[in-house]
One Martini backbone bead per residue (centre of mass of N, CA, C, O) as a GRO file, in nm:
protein
  291
    1THR     BB    1  20.060   5.685  11.540
    2SER     BB    2  19.750   5.449  11.592
    3THR     BB    3  19.834   5.270  11.343
    4GLY     BB    4  20.166   5.390  11.287
    5ALA     BB    5  20.237   5.601  11.166
    6PRO     BB    6  20.415   5.826  11.004
    7VAL     BB    7  20.524   6.148  11.177
    8LEU     BB    8  20.516   6.515  11.049
    9GLY     BB    9  20.550   6.801  11.218
   10GLY     BB   10  20.447   6.766  11.491
   11ILE     BB   11  20.541   6.974  11.686
   12SER     BB   12  20.476   7.190  11.925
   13SER     BB   13  20.403   7.364  12.196
   14PRO     BB   14  20.696   7.459  12.316
   15GLY     BB   15  20.916   7.312  12.120
   16ASN     BB   16  20.903   7.548  11.860
   17SER     BB   17  21.083   7.777  12.026
   18PRO     BB   18  21.371   7.890  11.896
   19TYR     BB   19  21.470   7.906  12.246
   20ALA     BB   20  21.429   7.607  12.265
   21LEU     BB   21  21.539   7.314  12.414
   22THR     BB   22  21.468   7.061  12.233
   23VAL     BB   23  21.380   6.687  12.338
   24GLY     BB   24  21.396   6.391  12.177
   25ALA     BB   25  21.416   6.034  12.109
   26LEU     BB   26  21.583   5.725  12.179
   27ASP     BB   27  21.599   5.388  12.168
   28THR     BB   28  21.907   5.172  12.166
   29LEU     BB   29  21.858   4.845  12.271
   30GLY     BB   30  22.046   4.797  12.509
   31THR     BB   31  22.301   4.941  12.428
   32VAL     BB   32  22.643   5.105  12.347
   33ASP     BB   33  22.602   5.122  12.135
   34ARG     BB   34  22.518   5.414  11.876
   35SER     BB   35  22.511   5.210  11.637
   36ASP     BB   36  22.171   5.159  11.648
   37ASP     BB   37  22.053   5.449  11.723
   38LYS     BB   38  21.694   5.528  11.728
   39VAL     BB   39  21.420   5.702  11.652
   40ALA     BB   40  21.140   5.706  11.807
   41ALA     BB   41  20.851   5.623  11.728
   42TYR     BB   42  20.709   5.845  11.930
   43SER     BB   43  20.888   6.073  11.824
   44SER     BB   44  20.859   6.405  11.765
   45ARG     BB   45  20.865   6.559  11.476
   46GLY     BB   46  20.942   6.773  11.211
   47PRO     BB   47  20.856   7.035  11.163
   48THR     BB   48  20.701   7.289  11.260
   49ALA     BB   49  20.343   7.410  11.315
   50PHE     BB   50  20.343   7.646  11.037
   51ASP     BB   51  20.696   7.731  11.049
   52LEU     BB   52  20.915   7.496  10.938
   53ALA     BB   53  21.087   7.411  11.171
   54VAL     BB   54  21.381   7.308  11.299
   55LYS     BB   55  21.320   6.975  11.516
   56PRO     BB   56  21.489   6.903  11.658
   57ASP     BB   57  21.797   6.911  11.835
   58VAL     BB   58  21.778   6.713  12.025
   59VAL     BB   59  21.880   6.350  12.174
   60ALA     BB   60  21.765   6.074  12.357
   61PRO     BB   61  21.730   5.876  12.574
   62GLY     BB   62  21.368   5.735  12.637
   63THR     BB   63  21.401   5.382  12.665
   64ARG     BB   64  21.351   5.214  12.931
   65ILE     BB   65  21.388   5.399  13.199
   66VAL     BB   66  21.537   5.464  13.476
   67SER     BB   67  21.386   5.563  13.803
   68LEU     BB   68  21.215   5.761  14.043
   69GLU     BB   69  20.978   5.694  14.265
   70ALA     BB   70  20.662   5.791  14.357
   71SER     BB   71  20.522   5.734  14.562
   72ASN     BB   72  20.176   5.650  14.594
   73SER     BB   73  20.174   5.755  14.297
   74TYR     BB   74  19.977   5.731  14.031
   75LEU     BB   75  20.159   5.527  13.867
   76SER     BB   76  20.262   5.333  14.146
   77THR     BB   77  19.912   5.247  14.164
   78HIS     BB   78  19.847   5.194  13.838
   79TYR     BB   79  20.152   5.100  13.767
   80PRO     BB   80  20.317   4.788  13.910
   81ASN     BB   81  20.488   4.686  13.615
   82TRP     BB   82  20.702   4.911  13.634
   83HIS     BB   83  20.849   4.833  13.855
   84ILE     BB   84  21.164   4.732  13.984
   85ALA     BB   85  21.317   4.871  14.296
   86GLY     BB   86  21.201   4.896  14.563
   87SER     BB   87  21.124   5.120  14.803
   88GLY     BB   88  20.978   5.396  14.869
   89LYS     BB   89  21.247   5.646  14.845
   90ASN     BB   90  21.386   5.341  14.752
   91ALA     BB   91  21.233   5.342  14.367
   92TYR     BB   92  21.183   5.219  14.059
   93PHE     BB   93  21.120   5.274  13.787
   94ARG     BB   94  21.006   5.216  13.429
   95LEU     BB   95  21.018   5.422  13.090
   96THR     BB   96  20.887   5.627  12.861
   97GLY     BB   97  20.928   5.914  12.693
   98THR     BB   98  21.070   6.224  12.674
   99SER     BB   99  21.047   6.276  12.948
  100MET     BB  100  21.332   6.106  12.993
  101ALA     BB  101  21.526   6.275  12.775
  102ALA     BB  102  21.481   6.556  12.903
  103PRO     BB  103  21.626   6.493  13.214
  104ILE     BB  104  21.882   6.404  13.089
  105VAL     BB  105  21.944   6.708  12.940
  106SER     BB  106  21.909   6.895  13.208
  107GLY     BB  107  22.177   6.752  13.391
  108GLY     BB  108  22.373   6.815  13.174
  109VAL     BB  109  22.384   7.099  13.204
  110ALA     BB  110  22.420   7.150  13.457
  111LEU     BB  111  22.654   6.997  13.455
  112LEU     BB  112  22.819   7.212  13.294
  113LEU     BB  113  22.752   7.490  13.447
  114ASP     BB  114  22.910   7.435  13.688
  115ALA     BB  115  23.191   7.429  13.523
  116TYR     BB  116  23.058   7.680  13.350
  117GLY     BB  117  22.913   7.965  13.432
  118SER     BB  118  22.966   8.168  13.154
  119MET     BB  119  22.745   8.063  13.014
  120THR     BB  120  22.547   8.089  12.747
  121PRO     BB  121  22.258   7.956  12.596
  122GLY     BB  122  22.398   7.935  12.316
  123GLN     BB  123  22.662   7.793  12.394
  124VAL     BB  124  22.481   7.536  12.557
  125LYS     BB  125  22.414   7.438  12.275
  126ILE     BB  126  22.653   7.411  12.096
  127ALA     BB  127  22.767   7.218  12.274
  128LEU     BB  128  22.542   7.000  12.237
  129GLN     BB  129  22.518   6.995  11.939
  130MET     BB  130  22.838   6.945  11.829
  131GLY     BB  131  22.885   6.697  12.035
  132ALA     BB  132  22.706   6.515  11.913
  133THR     BB  133  22.551   6.195  11.735
  134PHE     BB  134  22.478   6.173  11.403
  135VAL     BB  135  22.122   6.053  11.304
  136PRO     BB  136  22.078   5.946  10.955
  137ASP     BB  137  21.771   5.784  10.980
  138GLY     BB  138  21.652   6.154  11.148
  139GLY     BB  139  21.773   6.365  11.087
  140LEU     BB  140  21.728   6.685  11.139
  141VAL     BB  141  21.380   6.580  11.207
  142GLY     BB  142  21.409   6.379  11.399
  143ALA     BB  143  21.725   6.432  11.556
  144GLY     BB  144  21.872   6.648  11.507
  145ALA     BB  145  22.233   6.667  11.572
  146GLY     BB  146  22.141   6.460  11.806
  147SER     BB  147  22.354   6.251  12.032
  148VAL     BB  148  22.436   6.301  12.325
  149SER     BB  149  22.725   6.456  12.441
  150PHE     BB  150  22.935   6.541  12.749
  151PRO     BB  151  23.163   6.534  12.675
  152ALA     BB  152  23.229   6.663  12.409
  153SER     BB  153  23.089   6.950  12.541
  154MET     BB  154  23.323   6.963  12.747
  155LYS     BB  155  23.525   7.044  12.572
  156LEU     BB  156  23.403   7.265  12.404
  157ALA     BB  157  23.362   7.453  12.611
  158GLN     BB  158  23.682   7.440  12.741
  159ASN     BB  159  23.777   7.560  12.417
  160GLY     BB  160  23.530   7.770  12.231
  161LEU     BB  161  23.638   7.562  11.961
  162VAL     BB  162  23.939   7.702  12.065
  163PRO     BB  163  24.130   7.461  11.940
  164GLY     BB  164  24.056   7.193  11.975
  165ALA     BB  165  23.816   7.104  11.868
  166LEU     BB  166  23.887   7.024  11.589
  167GLN     BB  167  23.879   6.667  11.711
  168THR     BB  168  23.566   6.594  11.775
  169VAL     BB  169  23.616   6.587  11.443
  170GLY     BB  170  23.709   6.228  11.402
  171GLY     BB  171  23.925   6.221  11.636
  172LEU     BB  172  23.924   6.179  11.975
  173LEU     BB  173  23.605   6.114  11.952
  174GLY     BB  174  23.458   6.007  11.692
  175THR     BB  175  23.126   6.099  11.747
  176SER     BB  176  23.096   6.394  11.638
  177GLY     BB  177  22.943   6.608  11.418
  178GLY     BB  178  22.916   6.929  11.387
  179ALA     BB  179  22.656   7.087  11.476
  180THR     BB  180  22.462   7.375  11.403
  181TYR     BB  181  22.136   7.581  11.493
  182ARG     BB  182  21.895   7.823  11.413
  183ASP     BB  183  21.524   7.830  11.378
  184ALA     BB  184  21.245   8.010  11.208
  185GLY     BB  185  21.184   7.857  10.902
  186THR     BB  186  21.469   7.797  10.666
  187LEU     BB  187  21.651   7.631  10.652
  188ILE     BB  188  21.555   7.451  10.465
  189ASP     BB  189  21.512   7.618  10.185
  190ARG     BB  190  21.818   7.657  10.223
  191LEU     BB  191  21.938   7.380  10.167
  192TYR     BB  192  21.829   7.347   9.905
  193GLY     BB  193  21.961   7.614   9.758
  194GLY     BB  194  22.279   7.657   9.892
  195THR     BB  195  22.247   7.884  10.190
  196GLY     BB  196  22.284   7.710  10.494
  197LEU     BB  197  22.623   7.586  10.451
  198ARG     BB  198  22.873   7.637  10.723
  199LEU     BB  199  23.223   7.599  10.715
  200LEU     BB  200  23.454   7.585  11.020
  201GLY     BB  201  23.692   7.703  11.139
  202ILE     BB  202  23.870   7.870  11.361
  203VAL     BB  203  23.816   8.157  11.309
  204ASP     BB  204  23.478   8.123  11.296
  205SER     BB  205  23.423   7.956  11.539
  206GLY     BB  206  23.536   8.180  11.758
  207ILE     BB  207  23.287   8.390  11.652
  208LEU     BB  208  23.041   8.144  11.709
  209TRP     BB  209  23.069   8.180  11.987
  210GLN     BB  210  23.080   8.489  12.100
  211GLN     BB  211  22.813   8.442  11.911
  212ALA     BB  212  22.545   8.275  11.997
  213ASP     BB  213  22.314   8.480  12.077
  214ASN     BB  214  22.378   8.594  11.724
  215ALA     BB  215  22.301   8.390  11.549
  216GLU     BB  216  22.200   8.287  11.240
  217TRP     BB  217  22.004   8.227  11.139
  218GLY     BB  218  21.920   7.886  10.898
  219VAL     BB  219  22.192   7.761  10.963
  220LEU     BB  220  22.443   7.500  10.908
  221ASN     BB  221  22.683   7.443  11.114
  222LEU     BB  222  23.032   7.323  11.050
  223LEU     BB  223  23.291   7.174  11.176
  224GLY     BB  224  23.481   7.220  10.979
  225LEU     BB  225  23.593   7.168  10.638
  226LEU     BB  226  23.567   6.849  10.641
  227ASN     BB  227  23.253   6.791  10.704
  228PRO     BB  228  23.055   6.472  10.628
  229LEU     BB  229  22.794   6.684  10.597
  230ALA     BB  230  22.861   6.827  10.341
  231ASN     BB  231  22.750   6.613  10.123
  232VAL     BB  232  22.463   6.551  10.220
  233PRO     BB  233  22.232   6.540  10.083
  234ALA     BB  234  21.964   6.711  10.176
  235HIS     BB  235  21.739   6.519  10.165
  236ARG     BB  236  21.844   6.373  10.354
  237LEU     BB  237  21.968   6.500  10.579
  238ILE     BB  238  21.668   6.629  10.687
  239TRP     BB  239  21.486   6.330  10.669
  240GLY     BB  240  21.628   6.078  10.609
  241GLN     BB  241  21.430   5.794  10.589
  242VAL     BB  242  21.216   5.944  10.402
  243ALA     BB  243  21.419   6.019  10.177
  244ASP     BB  244  21.342   5.628  10.062
  245TRP     BB  245  21.039   5.667  10.031
  246THR     BB  246  21.082   5.891   9.749
  247SER     BB  247  21.142   6.055   9.435
  248SER     BB  248  21.176   6.305   9.594
  249ASN     BB  249  21.427   6.621   9.666
  250HIS     BB  250  21.144   6.737   9.756
  251LEU     BB  251  20.977   6.802  10.043
  252VAL     BB  252  20.617   6.843   9.959
  253TRP     BB  253  20.293   6.937   9.940
  254GLY     BB  254  20.161   6.653   9.796
  255ASP     BB  255  20.326   6.462   9.838
  256SER     BB  256  20.372   6.072   9.813
  257VAL     BB  257  20.447   5.888  10.087
  258GLN     BB  258  20.572   5.569  10.177
  259ASP     BB  259  20.655   5.352  10.344
  260PRO     BB  260  20.750   4.990  10.296
  261SER     BB  261  20.469   4.923  10.357
  262GLY     BB  262  20.271   5.153  10.269
  263GLN     BB  263  20.245   5.404  10.485
  264HIS     BB  264  20.127   5.719  10.475
  265LEU     BB  265  20.244   6.007  10.558
  266VAL     BB  266  20.127   6.230  10.869
  267TRP     BB  267  20.042   6.574  10.910
  268GLY     BB  268  20.090   6.645  11.235
  269ASP     BB  269  19.985   6.633  11.503
  270SER     BB  270  19.767   6.420  11.640
  271GLU     BB  271  19.645   6.364  11.358
  272HIS     BB  272  19.594   6.650  11.401
  273THR     BB  273  19.544   7.010  11.236
  274ASP     BB  274  19.237   7.193  11.308
  275ALA     BB  275  19.068   6.926  11.297
  276ASN     BB  276  19.179   6.783  11.084
  277HIS     BB  277  19.357   6.569  10.827
  278LEU     BB  278  19.632   6.486  10.731
  279VAL     BB  279  19.818   6.438  10.427
  280TRP     BB  280  20.012   6.290  10.247
  281GLY     BB  281  19.896   6.320   9.913
  282ASP     BB  282  19.686   6.461   9.946
  283ALA     BB  283  19.372   6.582   9.691
  284ALA     BB  284  19.315   6.788   9.756
  285VAL     BB  285  19.201   7.093   9.663
  286ALA     BB  286  19.237   7.442   9.668
  287ASP     BB  287  19.031   7.709   9.539
  288ASN     BB  288  19.314   7.802   9.412
  289GLY     BB  289  19.449   7.516   9.313
  290PRO     BB  290  19.679   7.469   9.542
  291ARG     BB  291  19.800   7.234   9.724
   0.00000   0.00000   0.00000
């Protein structure tokens, strides 16, 4: 928020659509090493407004990204200090935001489809998510399946998840989380309830790939029977570092959750939802009693 308080539940239309490929932003801290990447403070985190679905689907670098500058555009004329190099049609700008992360993924998907044009939307999403590097600090609601890795996604697409796909998890590529899901609002409760996680062997992986566009909702599919994400406690898997800021194992409305600096988490889109300022730990009680 503008006060610096962490925000949950800030993803609304159109990113809240379960059929959209929603992209969050990473801050790479200017290094090529993925281990220090963080979900950017400005990147909206899930769950989605109203439906409480797990979003985003993946994240990509979005902080201080250099790209083409449109000559004489509003940004070019009003923010000349963001100009990096060149002039005219060869000018370059440095910008930050999820609007910089999303085109990175769009371009990667275009290349993926150029190589494997028969892929369905569901297969594209599986390839992106399973090839991504899980971001522990962000969890599912902060970083989705993780930071995109198109070399890994290309390998997954090439093999159709079998037989070489299992090697991408802790194997040849070594960084892929091997996780994929599609959710319309049931995944969080199912993970807490122990019914929302499925480990995929070779046969199950092939079936999921073939039936990608009709995969079961609310299930976190993990590639490999020994996938390490299966051992992460549900609250840490879902909420990432936020889970360390509370003594509760199941974050629910009304929990008092604050970051190490003492700021309470804000629930809602752009600090407000339906014109009301909603805060985790709000003492307001509804007319019927429960919070």
